[in-house]
Short mmCIF file of C-alpha atoms in Angstrom, two decimals:
data_model
loop_
_atom_site.label_atom_id
_atom_site.label_comp_id
_atom_site.label_asym_id
_atom_site.label_seq_id
_atom_site.Cartn_x
_atom_site.Cartn_y
_atom_site.Cartn_z
CA UNK A 7 33.07 3.87 117.03
CA UNK A 8 30.76 5.01 119.69
CA UNK A 9 29.84 1.47 120.46
CA UNK A 10 33.50 0.70 121.00
CA UNK A 11 34.00 3.74 123.35
CA UNK A 12 31.01 2.44 125.45
CA UNK A 13 32.25 -0.98 125.53
CA UNK A 14 35.59 0.08 126.91
CA UNK A 15 34.04 2.40 129.56
CA UNK A 16 31.86 -0.50 130.56
CA UNK A 17 34.82 -2.68 130.84
CA UNK A 18 36.86 -0.08 132.94
CA UNK A 19 33.86 0.06 135.48
CA UNK A 20 33.70 -3.79 135.63
CA UNK A 21 37.48 -4.04 136.12
CA UNK A 22 37.44 -1.47 138.93
CA UNK A 23 34.51 -3.27 140.48
CA UNK A 24 36.38 -6.51 140.18
CA UNK A 25 39.31 -4.86 141.81
CA UNK A 26 37.48 -3.47 144.82
CA UNK A 27 35.74 -6.87 145.45
CA UNK A 28 38.81 -8.74 145.11
CA UNK A 29 40.69 -6.62 147.66
CA UNK A 30 37.68 -6.57 150.10
CA UNK A 31 37.29 -10.42 149.62
CA UNK A 32 40.90 -11.02 150.52
CA UNK A 33 40.85 -8.65 153.59
CA UNK A 34 37.58 -10.40 154.81
CA UNK A 35 38.93 -13.79 154.04
CA UNK A 36 41.79 -13.36 156.74
CA UNK A 37 40.27 -11.60 159.89
CA UNK A 38 43.18 -12.46 162.01
CA UNK A 39 45.63 -10.35 160.01
CA UNK A 40 46.02 -6.65 159.77
CA UNK A 41 44.29 -5.34 156.89
CA UNK A 42 47.43 -4.48 154.88
CA UNK A 43 48.70 -7.96 155.46
CA UNK A 44 45.64 -9.54 154.53
CA UNK A 45 45.40 -8.07 151.00
CA UNK A 46 46.83 -10.33 148.33
CA UNK A 47 48.68 -7.62 146.57
CA UNK A 48 49.58 -9.21 143.29
CA UNK A 49 46.07 -9.88 142.21
CA UNK A 50 44.83 -6.58 143.56
CA UNK A 51 47.59 -4.43 141.75
CA UNK A 52 47.03 -6.64 138.59
CA UNK A 53 43.36 -5.64 138.41
CA UNK A 54 44.17 -2.04 139.22
CA UNK A 55 46.58 -2.05 136.24
CA UNK A 56 43.94 -3.83 134.00
CA UNK A 57 41.42 -1.21 135.05
CA UNK A 58 43.87 1.77 134.15
CA UNK A 59 44.59 -0.03 130.99
CA UNK A 60 41.01 -0.24 129.83
CA UNK A 61 40.54 3.48 130.99
CA UNK A 62 43.37 4.30 128.63
CA UNK A 63 41.95 2.49 125.71
CA UNK A 64 38.52 3.95 126.33
CA UNK A 65 39.87 7.57 126.61
CA UNK A 66 41.82 6.98 123.43
CA UNK A 67 39.12 5.70 121.34
CA UNK A 68 36.68 8.47 122.65
CA UNK A 69 39.19 11.00 121.54
CA UNK A 70 39.62 9.51 118.28
CA UNK A 71 35.94 9.28 117.84
CA UNK A 72 35.35 12.81 118.63
CA UNK A 73 38.21 13.98 116.44
CA UNK A 74 36.93 12.08 113.28
CA UNK A 75 33.68 14.14 113.54
CA UNK A 76 31.46 11.53 111.98
CA UNK A 77 30.38 7.96 112.29
CA UNK A 78 32.38 5.31 110.63
CA UNK A 79 30.69 3.13 107.95
CA UNK A 80 30.74 0.15 110.49
CA UNK A 81 28.20 2.35 112.62
CA UNK A 82 25.84 3.22 109.98
CA UNK A 83 22.78 0.79 109.17
CA UNK A 84 22.60 1.97 105.43
CA UNK A 85 26.47 1.56 104.71
CA UNK A 86 27.67 -1.11 102.27
CA UNK A 87 30.32 -3.58 102.83
CA UNK A 88 32.79 -1.82 100.45
CA UNK A 89 32.38 1.59 102.29
CA UNK A 90 34.48 0.32 105.27
CA UNK A 91 36.86 -1.78 103.13
CA UNK A 92 40.12 0.25 102.80
CA UNK A 93 43.24 -0.62 100.67
CA UNK A 94 45.42 -2.74 102.83
CA UNK A 95 48.48 -2.70 100.40
CA UNK A 96 49.98 -5.63 98.62
CA UNK A 97 49.54 -9.04 100.30
CA UNK A 98 50.73 -12.44 98.91
CA UNK A 99 48.33 -15.01 100.24
CA UNK A 100 50.22 -17.73 98.45
CA UNK A 101 53.48 -16.89 100.18
CA UNK A 102 55.03 -19.42 102.74
CA UNK A 103 57.44 -16.92 104.05
CA UNK A 104 55.33 -15.45 106.93
CA UNK A 105 55.25 -19.22 108.28
CA UNK A 106 59.04 -19.37 108.04
CA UNK A 107 59.25 -15.90 110.00
CA UNK A 108 57.15 -17.33 112.58
CA UNK A 109 59.11 -20.40 112.93
CA UNK A 110 62.21 -18.39 113.37
CA UNK A 111 60.90 -16.25 116.07
CA UNK A 112 59.52 -19.39 117.87
CA UNK A 113 63.00 -21.00 117.47
CA UNK A 114 64.82 -17.80 118.87
CA UNK A 115 62.53 -17.73 121.89
CA UNK A 116 62.74 -21.48 122.57
CA UNK A 117 66.37 -20.88 122.29
CA UNK A 118 66.18 -18.39 125.30
CA UNK A 119 64.47 -21.17 127.58
CA UNK A 120 66.33 -24.22 126.23
CA UNK A 121 69.92 -23.31 125.19
CA UNK A 122 71.59 -20.13 124.02
CA UNK A 123 73.01 -21.89 120.96
CA UNK A 124 69.57 -22.05 119.34
CA UNK A 125 69.18 -18.31 119.18
CA UNK A 126 71.71 -17.68 116.47
CA UNK A 127 69.95 -20.37 114.35
CA UNK A 128 66.58 -18.60 114.86
CA UNK A 129 68.32 -15.36 113.71
CA UNK A 130 69.85 -17.35 110.62
CA UNK A 131 66.46 -18.73 109.87
CA UNK A 132 64.96 -15.17 110.28
CA UNK A 133 67.60 -13.72 107.83
CA UNK A 134 66.76 -16.51 105.11
CA UNK A 135 63.17 -15.85 105.61
CA UNK A 136 63.49 -12.10 105.10
CA UNK A 137 65.70 -12.43 102.05
CA UNK A 138 63.23 -14.92 100.65
CA UNK A 139 60.18 -12.89 101.34
CA UNK A 140 61.72 -9.94 99.73
CA UNK A 141 63.11 -11.74 96.64
CA UNK A 142 59.87 -13.74 96.15
CA UNK A 143 58.75 -11.35 93.55
CA UNK A 144 61.93 -11.64 91.40
CA UNK A 145 61.29 -15.21 90.36
CA UNK A 146 58.53 -17.39 88.83
CA UNK A 147 55.15 -15.71 87.97
CA UNK A 148 56.09 -12.45 89.59
CA UNK A 149 59.35 -11.63 88.08
CA UNK A 150 59.56 -8.17 87.14
#
């Protein structure tokens, strides 16, 4: 976890440096303009926001690392693979319903760009996929 914290702080410093270099470079590239008109605002503001987001993630991970009070199994050189393997719950690797769900989301979003008539079709496919995924365990080998 400490490695993650350090990496995010390094990324924060890198993005901050890039934001400063980008802004100064855009000012120097247009010497005939006033400095505030020479700045390419979209890129400069985007890089400042990326710096702020990296700083937020770095701060959050540092607080989580401090609150845990110890090191994770991933950080210990003597840990086994099973030490960092939590129970993730029930997952059906044979199920095709997540693919149908992804298709329904893609269909609805394409409908926003192509035509409004496709969005209800995407929602219909979504409803079928949710029902199929939920009732998958009530038939076949997994009937209870």
